[in-house]
PDB file of C-alpha atoms and ligand atoms in Angstrom:
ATOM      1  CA  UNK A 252     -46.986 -11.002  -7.010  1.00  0.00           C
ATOM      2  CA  UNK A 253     -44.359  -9.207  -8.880  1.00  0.00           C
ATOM      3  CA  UNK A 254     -41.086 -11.276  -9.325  1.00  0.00           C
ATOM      4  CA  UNK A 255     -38.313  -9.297 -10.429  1.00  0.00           C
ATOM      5  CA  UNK A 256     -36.071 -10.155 -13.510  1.00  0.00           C
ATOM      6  CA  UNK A 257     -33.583 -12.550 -12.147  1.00  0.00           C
ATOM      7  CA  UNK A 258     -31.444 -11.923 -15.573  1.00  0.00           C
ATOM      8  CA  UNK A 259     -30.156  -8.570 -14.512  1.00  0.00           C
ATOM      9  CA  UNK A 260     -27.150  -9.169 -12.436  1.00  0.00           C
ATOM     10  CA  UNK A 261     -27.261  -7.385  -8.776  1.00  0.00           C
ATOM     11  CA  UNK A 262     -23.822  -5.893  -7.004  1.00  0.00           C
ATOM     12  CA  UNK A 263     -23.933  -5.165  -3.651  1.00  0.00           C
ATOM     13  CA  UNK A 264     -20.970  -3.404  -2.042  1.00  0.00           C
ATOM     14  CA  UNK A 265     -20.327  -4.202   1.657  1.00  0.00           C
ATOM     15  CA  UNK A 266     -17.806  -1.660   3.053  1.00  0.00           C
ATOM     16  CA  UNK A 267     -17.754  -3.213   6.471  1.00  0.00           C
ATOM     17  CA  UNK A 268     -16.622  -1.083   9.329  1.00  0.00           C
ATOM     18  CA  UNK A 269     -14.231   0.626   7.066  1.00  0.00           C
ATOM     19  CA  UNK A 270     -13.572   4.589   5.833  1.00  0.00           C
ATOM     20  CA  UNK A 271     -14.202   7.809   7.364  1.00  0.00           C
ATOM     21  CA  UNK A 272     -16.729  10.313   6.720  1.00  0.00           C
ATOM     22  CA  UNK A 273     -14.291  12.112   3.555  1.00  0.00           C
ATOM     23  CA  UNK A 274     -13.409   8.920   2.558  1.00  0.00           C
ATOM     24  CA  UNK A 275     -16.631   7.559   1.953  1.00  0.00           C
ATOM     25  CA  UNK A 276     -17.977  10.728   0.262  1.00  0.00           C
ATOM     26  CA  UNK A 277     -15.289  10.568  -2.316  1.00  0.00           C
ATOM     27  CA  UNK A 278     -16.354   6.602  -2.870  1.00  0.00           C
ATOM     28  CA  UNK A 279     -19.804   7.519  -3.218  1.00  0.00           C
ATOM     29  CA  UNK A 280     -19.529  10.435  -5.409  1.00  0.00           C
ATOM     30  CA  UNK A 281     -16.715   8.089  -8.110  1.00  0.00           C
ATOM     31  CA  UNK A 282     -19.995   5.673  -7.884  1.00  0.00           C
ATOM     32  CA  UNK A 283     -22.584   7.473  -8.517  1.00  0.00           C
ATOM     33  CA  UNK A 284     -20.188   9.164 -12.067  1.00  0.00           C
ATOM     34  CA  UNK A 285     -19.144   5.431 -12.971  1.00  0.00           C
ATOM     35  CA  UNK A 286     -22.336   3.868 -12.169  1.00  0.00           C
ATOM     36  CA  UNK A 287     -24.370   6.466 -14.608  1.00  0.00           C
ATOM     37  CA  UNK A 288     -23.765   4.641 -17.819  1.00  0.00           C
ATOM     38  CA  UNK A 289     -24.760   1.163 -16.444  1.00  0.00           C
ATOM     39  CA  UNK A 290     -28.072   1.698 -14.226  1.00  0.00           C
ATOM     40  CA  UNK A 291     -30.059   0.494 -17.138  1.00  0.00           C
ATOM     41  CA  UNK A 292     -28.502  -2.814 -17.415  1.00  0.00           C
ATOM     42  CA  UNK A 293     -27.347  -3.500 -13.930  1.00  0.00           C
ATOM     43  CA  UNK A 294     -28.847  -3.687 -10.012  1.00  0.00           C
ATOM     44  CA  UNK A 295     -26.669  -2.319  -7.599  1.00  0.00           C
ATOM     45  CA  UNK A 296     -26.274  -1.228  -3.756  1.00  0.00           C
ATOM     46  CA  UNK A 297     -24.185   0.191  -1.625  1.00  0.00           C
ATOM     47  CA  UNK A 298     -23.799  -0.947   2.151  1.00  0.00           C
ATOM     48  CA  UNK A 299     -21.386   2.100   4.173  1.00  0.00           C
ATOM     49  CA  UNK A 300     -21.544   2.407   7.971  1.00  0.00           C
ATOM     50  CA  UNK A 301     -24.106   3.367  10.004  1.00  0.00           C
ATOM     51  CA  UNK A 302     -23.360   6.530  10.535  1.00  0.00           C
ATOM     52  CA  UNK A 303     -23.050   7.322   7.199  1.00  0.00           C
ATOM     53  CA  UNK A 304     -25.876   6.543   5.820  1.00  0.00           C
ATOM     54  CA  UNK A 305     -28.437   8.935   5.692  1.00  0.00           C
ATOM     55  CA  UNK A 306     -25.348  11.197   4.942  1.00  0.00           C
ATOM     56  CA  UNK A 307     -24.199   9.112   1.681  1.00  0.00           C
ATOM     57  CA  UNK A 308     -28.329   8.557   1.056  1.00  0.00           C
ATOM     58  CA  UNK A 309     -28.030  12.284  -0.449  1.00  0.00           C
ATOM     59  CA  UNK A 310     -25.662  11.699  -2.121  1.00  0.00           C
ATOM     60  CA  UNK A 311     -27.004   8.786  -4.387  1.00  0.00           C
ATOM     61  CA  UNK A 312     -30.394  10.060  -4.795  1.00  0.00           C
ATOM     62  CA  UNK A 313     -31.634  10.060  -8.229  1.00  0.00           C
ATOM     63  CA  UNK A 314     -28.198   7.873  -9.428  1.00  0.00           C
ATOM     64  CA  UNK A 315     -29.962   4.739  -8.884  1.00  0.00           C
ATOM     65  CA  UNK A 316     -27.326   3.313  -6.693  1.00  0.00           C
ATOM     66  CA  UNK A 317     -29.704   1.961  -3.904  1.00  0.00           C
ATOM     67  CA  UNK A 318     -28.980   2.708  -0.167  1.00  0.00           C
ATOM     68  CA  UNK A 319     -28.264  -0.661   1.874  1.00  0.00           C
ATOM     69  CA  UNK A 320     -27.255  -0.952   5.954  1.00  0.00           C
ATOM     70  CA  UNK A 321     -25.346  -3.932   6.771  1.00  0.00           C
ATOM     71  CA  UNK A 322     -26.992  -4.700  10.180  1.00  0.00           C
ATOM     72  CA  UNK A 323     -30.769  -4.861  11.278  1.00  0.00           C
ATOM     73  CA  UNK A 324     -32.020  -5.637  14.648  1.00  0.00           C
ATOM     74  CA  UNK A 325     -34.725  -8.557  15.140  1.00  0.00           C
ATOM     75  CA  UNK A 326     -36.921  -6.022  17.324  1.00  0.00           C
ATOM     76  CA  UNK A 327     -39.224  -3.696  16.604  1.00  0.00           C
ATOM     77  CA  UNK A 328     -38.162  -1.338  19.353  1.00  0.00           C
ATOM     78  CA  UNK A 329     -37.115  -0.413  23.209  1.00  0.00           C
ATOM     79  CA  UNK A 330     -34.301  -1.066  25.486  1.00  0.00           C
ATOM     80  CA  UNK A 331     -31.899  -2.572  22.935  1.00  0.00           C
ATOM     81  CA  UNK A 332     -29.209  -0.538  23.412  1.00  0.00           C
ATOM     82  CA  UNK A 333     -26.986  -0.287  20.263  1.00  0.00           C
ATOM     83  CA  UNK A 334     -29.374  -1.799  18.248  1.00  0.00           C
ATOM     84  CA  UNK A 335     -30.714  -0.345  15.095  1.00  0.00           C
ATOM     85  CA  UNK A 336     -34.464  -1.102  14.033  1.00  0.00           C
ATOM     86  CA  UNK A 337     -36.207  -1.662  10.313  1.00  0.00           C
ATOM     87  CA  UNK A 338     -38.167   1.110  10.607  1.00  0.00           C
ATOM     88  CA  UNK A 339     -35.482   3.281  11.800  1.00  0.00           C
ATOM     89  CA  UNK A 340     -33.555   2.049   8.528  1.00  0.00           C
ATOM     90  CA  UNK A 341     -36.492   3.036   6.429  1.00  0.00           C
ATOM     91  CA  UNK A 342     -36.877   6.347   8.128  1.00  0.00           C
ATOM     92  CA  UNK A 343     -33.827   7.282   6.605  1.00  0.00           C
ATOM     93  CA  UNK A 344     -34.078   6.152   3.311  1.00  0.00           C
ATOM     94  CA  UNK A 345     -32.556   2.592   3.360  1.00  0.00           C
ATOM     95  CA  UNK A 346     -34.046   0.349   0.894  1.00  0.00           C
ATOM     96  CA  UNK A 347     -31.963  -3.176   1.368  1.00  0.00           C
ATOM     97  CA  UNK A 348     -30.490  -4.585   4.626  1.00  0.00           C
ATOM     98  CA  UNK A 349     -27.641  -7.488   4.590  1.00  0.00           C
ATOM     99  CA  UNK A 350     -28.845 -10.264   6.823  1.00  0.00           C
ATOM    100  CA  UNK A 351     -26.715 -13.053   8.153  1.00  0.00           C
ATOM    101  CA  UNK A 352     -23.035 -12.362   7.083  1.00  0.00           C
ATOM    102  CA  UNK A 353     -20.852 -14.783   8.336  1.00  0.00           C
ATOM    103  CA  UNK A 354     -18.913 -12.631  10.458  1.00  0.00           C
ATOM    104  CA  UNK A 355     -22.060 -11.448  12.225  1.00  0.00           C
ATOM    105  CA  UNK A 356     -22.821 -15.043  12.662  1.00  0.00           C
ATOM    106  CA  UNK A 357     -19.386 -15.563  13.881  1.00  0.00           C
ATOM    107  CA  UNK A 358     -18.266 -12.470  15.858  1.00  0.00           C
ATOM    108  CA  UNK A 359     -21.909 -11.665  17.067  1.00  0.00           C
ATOM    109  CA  UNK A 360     -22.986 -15.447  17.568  1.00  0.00           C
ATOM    110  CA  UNK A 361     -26.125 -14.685  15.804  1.00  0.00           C
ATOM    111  CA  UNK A 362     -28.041 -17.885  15.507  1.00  0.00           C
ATOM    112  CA  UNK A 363     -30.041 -19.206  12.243  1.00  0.00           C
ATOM    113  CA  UNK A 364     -33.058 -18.552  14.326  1.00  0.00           C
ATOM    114  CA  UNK A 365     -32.221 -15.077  15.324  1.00  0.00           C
ATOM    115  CA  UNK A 366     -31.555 -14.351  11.361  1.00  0.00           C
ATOM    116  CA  UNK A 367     -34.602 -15.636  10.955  1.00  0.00           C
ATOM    117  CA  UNK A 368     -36.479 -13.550  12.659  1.00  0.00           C
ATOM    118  CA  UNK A 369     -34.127 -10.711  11.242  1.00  0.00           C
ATOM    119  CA  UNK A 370     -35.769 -11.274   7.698  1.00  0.00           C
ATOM    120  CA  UNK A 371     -39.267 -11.509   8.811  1.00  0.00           C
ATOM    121  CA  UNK A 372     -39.274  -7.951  10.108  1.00  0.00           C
ATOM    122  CA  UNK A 373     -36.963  -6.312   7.517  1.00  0.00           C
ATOM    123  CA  UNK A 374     -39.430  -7.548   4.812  1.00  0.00           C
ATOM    124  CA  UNK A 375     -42.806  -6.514   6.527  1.00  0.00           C
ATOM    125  CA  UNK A 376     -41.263  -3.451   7.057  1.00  0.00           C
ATOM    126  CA  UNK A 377     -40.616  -3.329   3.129  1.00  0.00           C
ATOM    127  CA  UNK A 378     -36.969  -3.421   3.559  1.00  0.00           C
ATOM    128  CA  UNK A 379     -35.341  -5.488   0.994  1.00  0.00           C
ATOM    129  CA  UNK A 380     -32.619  -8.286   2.037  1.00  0.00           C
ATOM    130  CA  UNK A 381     -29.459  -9.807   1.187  1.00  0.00           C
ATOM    131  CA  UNK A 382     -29.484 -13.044   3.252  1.00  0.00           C
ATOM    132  CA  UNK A 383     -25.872 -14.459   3.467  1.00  0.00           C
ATOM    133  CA  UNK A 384     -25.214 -17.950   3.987  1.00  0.00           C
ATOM    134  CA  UNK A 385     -22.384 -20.372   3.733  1.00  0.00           C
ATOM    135  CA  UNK A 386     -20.240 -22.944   5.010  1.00  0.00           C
ATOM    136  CA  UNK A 387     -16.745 -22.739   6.513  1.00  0.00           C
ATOM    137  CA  UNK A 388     -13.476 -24.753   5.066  1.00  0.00           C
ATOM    138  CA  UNK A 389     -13.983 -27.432   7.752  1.00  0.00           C
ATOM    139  CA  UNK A 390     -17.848 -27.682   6.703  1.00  0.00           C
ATOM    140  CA  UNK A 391     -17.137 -28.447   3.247  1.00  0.00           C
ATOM    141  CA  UNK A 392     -14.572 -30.365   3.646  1.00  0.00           C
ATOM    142  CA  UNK A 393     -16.153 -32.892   5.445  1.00  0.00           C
ATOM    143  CA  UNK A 394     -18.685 -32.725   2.366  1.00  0.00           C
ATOM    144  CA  UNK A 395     -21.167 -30.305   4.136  1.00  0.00           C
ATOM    145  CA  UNK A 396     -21.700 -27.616   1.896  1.00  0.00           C
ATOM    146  CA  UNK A 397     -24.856 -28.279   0.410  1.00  0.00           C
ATOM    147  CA  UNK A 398     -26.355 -29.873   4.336  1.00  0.00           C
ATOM    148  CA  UNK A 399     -25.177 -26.496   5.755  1.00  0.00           C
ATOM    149  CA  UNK A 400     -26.672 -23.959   3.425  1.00  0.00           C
ATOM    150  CA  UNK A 401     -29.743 -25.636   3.324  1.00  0.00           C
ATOM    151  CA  UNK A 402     -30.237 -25.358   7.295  1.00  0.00           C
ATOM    152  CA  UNK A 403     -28.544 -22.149   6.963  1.00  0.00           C
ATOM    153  CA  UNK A 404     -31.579 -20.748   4.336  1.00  0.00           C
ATOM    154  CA  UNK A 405     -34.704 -22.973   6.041  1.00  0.00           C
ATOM    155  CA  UNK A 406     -33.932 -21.377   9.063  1.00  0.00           C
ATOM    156  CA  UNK A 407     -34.290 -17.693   7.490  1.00  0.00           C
ATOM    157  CA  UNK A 408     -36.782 -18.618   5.655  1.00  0.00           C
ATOM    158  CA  UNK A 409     -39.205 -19.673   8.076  1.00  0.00           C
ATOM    159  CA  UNK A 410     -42.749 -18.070   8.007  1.00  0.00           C
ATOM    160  CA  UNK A 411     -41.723 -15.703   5.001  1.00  0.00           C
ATOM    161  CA  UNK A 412     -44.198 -15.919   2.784  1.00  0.00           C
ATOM    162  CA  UNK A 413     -44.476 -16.294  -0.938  1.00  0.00           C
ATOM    163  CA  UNK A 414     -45.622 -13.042  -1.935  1.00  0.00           C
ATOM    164  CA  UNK A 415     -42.277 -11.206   0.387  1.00  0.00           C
ATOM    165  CA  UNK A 416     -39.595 -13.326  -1.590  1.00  0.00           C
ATOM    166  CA  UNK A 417     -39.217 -11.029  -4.239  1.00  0.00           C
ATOM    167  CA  UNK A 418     -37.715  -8.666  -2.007  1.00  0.00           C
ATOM    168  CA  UNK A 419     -35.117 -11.397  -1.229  1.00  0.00           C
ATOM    169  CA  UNK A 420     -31.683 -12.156  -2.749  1.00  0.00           C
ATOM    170  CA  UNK A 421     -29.272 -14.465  -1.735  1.00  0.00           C
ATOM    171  CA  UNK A 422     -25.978 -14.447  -1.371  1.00  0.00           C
ATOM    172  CA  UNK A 423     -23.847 -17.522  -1.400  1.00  0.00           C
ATOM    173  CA  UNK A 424     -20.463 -16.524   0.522  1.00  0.00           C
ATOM    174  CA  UNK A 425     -18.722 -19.265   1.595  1.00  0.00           C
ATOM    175  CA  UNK A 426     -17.149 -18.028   4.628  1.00  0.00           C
ATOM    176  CA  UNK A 427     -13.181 -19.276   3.604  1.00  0.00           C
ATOM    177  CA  UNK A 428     -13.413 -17.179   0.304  1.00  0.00           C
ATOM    178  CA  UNK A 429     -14.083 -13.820   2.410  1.00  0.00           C
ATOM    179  CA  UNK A 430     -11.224 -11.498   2.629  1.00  0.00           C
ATOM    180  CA  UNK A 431      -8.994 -14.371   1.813  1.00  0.00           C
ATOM    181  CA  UNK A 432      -8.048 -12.944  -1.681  1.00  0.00           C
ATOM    182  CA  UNK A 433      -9.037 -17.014  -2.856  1.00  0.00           C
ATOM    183  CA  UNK A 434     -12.607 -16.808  -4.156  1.00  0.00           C
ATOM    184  CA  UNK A 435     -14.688 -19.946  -4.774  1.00  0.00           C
ATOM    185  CA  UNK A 436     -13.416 -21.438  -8.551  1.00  0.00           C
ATOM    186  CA  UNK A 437     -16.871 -20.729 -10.748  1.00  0.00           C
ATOM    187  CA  UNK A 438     -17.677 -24.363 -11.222  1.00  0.00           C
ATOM    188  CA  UNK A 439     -18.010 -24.479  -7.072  1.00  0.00           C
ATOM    189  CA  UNK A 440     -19.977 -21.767  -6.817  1.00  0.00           C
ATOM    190  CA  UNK A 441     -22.215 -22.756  -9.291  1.00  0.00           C
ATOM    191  CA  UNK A 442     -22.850 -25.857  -8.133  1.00  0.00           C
ATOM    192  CA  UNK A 443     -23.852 -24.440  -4.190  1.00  0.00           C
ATOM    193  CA  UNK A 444     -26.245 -21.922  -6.197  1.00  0.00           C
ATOM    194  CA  UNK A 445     -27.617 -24.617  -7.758  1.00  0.00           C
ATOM    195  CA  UNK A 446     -28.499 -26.536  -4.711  1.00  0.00           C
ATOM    196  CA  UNK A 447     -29.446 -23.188  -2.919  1.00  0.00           C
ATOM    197  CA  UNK A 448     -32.314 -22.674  -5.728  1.00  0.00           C
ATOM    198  CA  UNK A 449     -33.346 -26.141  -5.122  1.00  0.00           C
ATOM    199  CA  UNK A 450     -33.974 -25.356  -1.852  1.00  0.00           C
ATOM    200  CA  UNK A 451     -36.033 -22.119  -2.623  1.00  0.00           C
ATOM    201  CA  UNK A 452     -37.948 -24.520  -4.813  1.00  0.00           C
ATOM    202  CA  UNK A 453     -38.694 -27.258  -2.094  1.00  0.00           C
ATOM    203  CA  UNK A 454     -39.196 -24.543   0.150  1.00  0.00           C
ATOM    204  CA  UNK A 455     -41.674 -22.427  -2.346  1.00  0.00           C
ATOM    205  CA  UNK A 456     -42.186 -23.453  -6.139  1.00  0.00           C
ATOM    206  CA  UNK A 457     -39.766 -23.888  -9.283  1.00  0.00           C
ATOM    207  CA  UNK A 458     -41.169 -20.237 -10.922  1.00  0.00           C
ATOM    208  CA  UNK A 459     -40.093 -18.494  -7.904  1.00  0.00           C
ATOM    209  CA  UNK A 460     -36.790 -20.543  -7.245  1.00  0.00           C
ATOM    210  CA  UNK A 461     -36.013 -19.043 -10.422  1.00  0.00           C
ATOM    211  CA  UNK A 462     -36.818 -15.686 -10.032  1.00  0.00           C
ATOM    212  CA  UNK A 463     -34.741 -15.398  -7.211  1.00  0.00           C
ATOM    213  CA  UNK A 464     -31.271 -14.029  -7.145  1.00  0.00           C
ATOM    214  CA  UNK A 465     -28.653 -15.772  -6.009  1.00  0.00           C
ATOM    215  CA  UNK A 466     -25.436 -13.706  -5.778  1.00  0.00           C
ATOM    216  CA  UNK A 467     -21.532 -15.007  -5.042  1.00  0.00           C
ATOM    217  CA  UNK A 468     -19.463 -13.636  -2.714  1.00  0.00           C
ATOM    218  CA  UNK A 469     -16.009 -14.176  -1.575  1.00  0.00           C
ATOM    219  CA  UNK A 470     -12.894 -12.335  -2.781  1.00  0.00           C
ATOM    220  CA  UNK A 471     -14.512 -11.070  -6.440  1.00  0.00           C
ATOM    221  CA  UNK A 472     -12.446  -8.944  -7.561  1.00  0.00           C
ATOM    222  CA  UNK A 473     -12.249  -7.315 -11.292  1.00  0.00           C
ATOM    223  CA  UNK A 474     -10.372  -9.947 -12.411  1.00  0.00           C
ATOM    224  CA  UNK A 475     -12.175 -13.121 -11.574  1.00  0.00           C
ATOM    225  CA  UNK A 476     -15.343 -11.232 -12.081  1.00  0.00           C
ATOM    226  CA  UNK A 477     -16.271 -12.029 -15.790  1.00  0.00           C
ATOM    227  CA  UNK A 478     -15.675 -15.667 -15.303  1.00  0.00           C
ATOM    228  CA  UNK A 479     -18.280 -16.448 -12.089  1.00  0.00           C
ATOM    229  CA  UNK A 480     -20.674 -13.943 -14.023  1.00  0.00           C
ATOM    230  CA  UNK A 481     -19.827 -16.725 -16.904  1.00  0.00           C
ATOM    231  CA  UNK A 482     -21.877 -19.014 -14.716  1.00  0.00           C
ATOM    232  CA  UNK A 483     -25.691 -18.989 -15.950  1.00  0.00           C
ATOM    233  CA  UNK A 484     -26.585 -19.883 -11.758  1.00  0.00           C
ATOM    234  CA  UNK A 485     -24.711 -16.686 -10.363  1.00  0.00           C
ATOM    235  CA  UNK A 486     -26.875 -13.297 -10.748  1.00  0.00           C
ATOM    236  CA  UNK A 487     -24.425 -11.199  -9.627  1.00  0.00           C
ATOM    237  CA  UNK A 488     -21.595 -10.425  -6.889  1.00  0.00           C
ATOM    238  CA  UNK A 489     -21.524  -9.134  -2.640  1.00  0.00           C
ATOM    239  CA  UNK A 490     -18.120  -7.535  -3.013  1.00  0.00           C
ATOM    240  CA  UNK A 491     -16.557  -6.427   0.614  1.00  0.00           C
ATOM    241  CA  UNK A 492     -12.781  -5.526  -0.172  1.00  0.00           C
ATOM    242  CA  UNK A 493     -12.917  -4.779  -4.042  1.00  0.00           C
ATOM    243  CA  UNK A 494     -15.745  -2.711  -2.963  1.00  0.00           C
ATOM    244  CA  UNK A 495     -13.596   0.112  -1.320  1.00  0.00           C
ATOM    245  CA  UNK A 496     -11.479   0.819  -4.370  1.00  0.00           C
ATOM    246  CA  UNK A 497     -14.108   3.047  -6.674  1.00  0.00           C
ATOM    247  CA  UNK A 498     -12.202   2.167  -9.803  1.00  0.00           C
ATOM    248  CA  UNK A 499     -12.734  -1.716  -8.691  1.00  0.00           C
ATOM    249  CA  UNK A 500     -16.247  -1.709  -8.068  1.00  0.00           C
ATOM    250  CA  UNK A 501     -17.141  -0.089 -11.700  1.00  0.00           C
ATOM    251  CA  UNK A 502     -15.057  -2.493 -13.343  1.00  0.00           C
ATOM    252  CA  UNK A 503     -17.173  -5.427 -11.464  1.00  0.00           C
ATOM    253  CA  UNK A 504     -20.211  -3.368 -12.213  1.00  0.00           C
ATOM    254  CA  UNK A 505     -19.353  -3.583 -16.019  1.00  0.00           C
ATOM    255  CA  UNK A 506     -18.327  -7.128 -16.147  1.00  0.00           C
ATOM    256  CA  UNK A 507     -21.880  -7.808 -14.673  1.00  0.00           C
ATOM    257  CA  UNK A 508     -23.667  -5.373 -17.322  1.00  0.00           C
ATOM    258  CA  UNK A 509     -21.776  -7.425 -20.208  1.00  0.00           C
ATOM    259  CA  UNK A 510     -22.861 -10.660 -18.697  1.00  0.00           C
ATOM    260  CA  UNK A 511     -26.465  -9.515 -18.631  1.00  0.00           C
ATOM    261  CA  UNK A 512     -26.393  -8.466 -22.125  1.00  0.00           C
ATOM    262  CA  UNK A 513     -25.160 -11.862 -23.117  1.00  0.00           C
ATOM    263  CA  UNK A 514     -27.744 -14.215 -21.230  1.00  0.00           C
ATOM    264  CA  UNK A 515     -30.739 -15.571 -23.477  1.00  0.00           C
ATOM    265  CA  UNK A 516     -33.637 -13.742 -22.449  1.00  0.00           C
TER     266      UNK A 516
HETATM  267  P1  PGA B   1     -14.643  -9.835   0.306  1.00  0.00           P
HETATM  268  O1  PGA B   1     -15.951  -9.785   1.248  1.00  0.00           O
HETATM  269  O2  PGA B   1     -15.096  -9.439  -1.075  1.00  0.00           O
HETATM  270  O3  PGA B   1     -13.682  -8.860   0.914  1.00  0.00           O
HETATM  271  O4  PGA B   1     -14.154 -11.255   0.328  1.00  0.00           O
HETATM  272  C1  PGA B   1     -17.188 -10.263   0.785  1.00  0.00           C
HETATM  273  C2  PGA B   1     -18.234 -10.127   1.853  1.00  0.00           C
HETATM  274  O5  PGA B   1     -17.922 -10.302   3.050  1.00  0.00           O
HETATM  275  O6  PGA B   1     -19.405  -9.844   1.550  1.00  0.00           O
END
């Protein structure tokens, strides 16, 4: 089983349903430039539209910059119109697929158990994952956070075993810090991360609870940035809005390479 290093920070871009085809050229091309100097220290991927992927696949070959889709179907394949398989993903040269974002969950209705099942065939298929999970204002105000997250990653988890985990990162976006502009303060976050690795651990064991990376998401931004990445339990950052702005995005990407280089091996 290879486990990989859970001190290098990963940053995932989501673009959402955003750009055009010019637009997102431009992006890709400012990313590939800025993200040339850090691609020793730092994990990164990008996560453009569907029907720009293969297209913006070219363009990061060789950088580094791995190729992510932000949707999967839980099928293999047949009449699922509009639906997009793992293999079809792989076919084209995606390597990582985002898996339960809350506004999937929320717009789409997709169910834990239907995220679930999401996982299992993105992993067999040797996609990686970025499973999202997190509460909502209400949830943690009534002192749910921890309760939710836990049935939240269980569910996903189910039947995935051991040896496919490495291909898994969390990310902990807790669903009022997305697009809000008001991220989690570091101290919160780090203390959901904390109780998501416990869960890894009751789920799995302690070595590979912390091996896994558990990212934050939620409004980062390059000027909170530096301070979550301060936080020993946050491995890096799923940036949605910040991750548009090319100028952004390498400044986040640079705040996580510093925060590598400062961790205790
Ligand atoms: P945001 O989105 O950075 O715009 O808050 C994060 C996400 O949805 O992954």
């Amino acid at each position: 089983m290879t486990h990989h290093n859970s001190k290098r920070f990963f940053i995932g871009g989501n673009w959402k349903m955003n750009g055009t085809r010019e637009a997102a050229t431009l992006l890709a091309n400012e990313l590939v430039t800025a993200f040339e100097p850090l691609a020793m220290s730092v994990d990164a991927a990008i996560f453009p539209p569907f029907p720009y992927l293969q297209h913006i696949g070219g363009i990061l070959r060789g950088s580094g910059l791995m190729l992510g889709a932000q949707q999967v179907s839980a099928d293999a394949n047949g009449a699922f119109t509009g639906q997009v398989s793992a293999e079809m993903l792989l076919d084209i040269g995606v390597e990582i697929v985002i898996i339960g974002h809350s506004e999937c969950r929320q717009l789409l209705a997709e169910s834990d158990e239907l995220i679930g099942e999401k996982v299992a065939i993105a992993v067999s298929t040797g996609l990686s994952v970025m499973l999202c999970v997190g509460e909502t204002w209400q949830e943690r105000q009534a002192g749910h956070t921890e309760a939710v997250c836990r049935r939240q990653i269980s569910a996903a988890l189910k039947g995935i075993h051991l040896d496919h985990m490495g291909a898994i990162h969390i990310a902990y976006e807790p669903i009022w810090a997305i697009g809000t502009g008001r991220s989690a303060s570091p101290q919160d976050a780090a203390l959901s991360h904390a109780s998501l690795r416990k869960d890894i651990e009751d789920l799995y064991d302690p070595s590979l609870a912390a091996a896994t990376r558990i990212l934050y998401g939620g409004s980062v931004n390059p000027a909170n940035a530096t301070s979550l990445f301060a936080q020993p339990e946050i491995q890096g950052a799923l940036v949605g809005g910040a991750s548009l702005k090319a100028a952004d995005f390498a400044s986040i990407l640079r705040s996580a390479s510093q925060a590598t280089s400062s961790r205790p091996n």
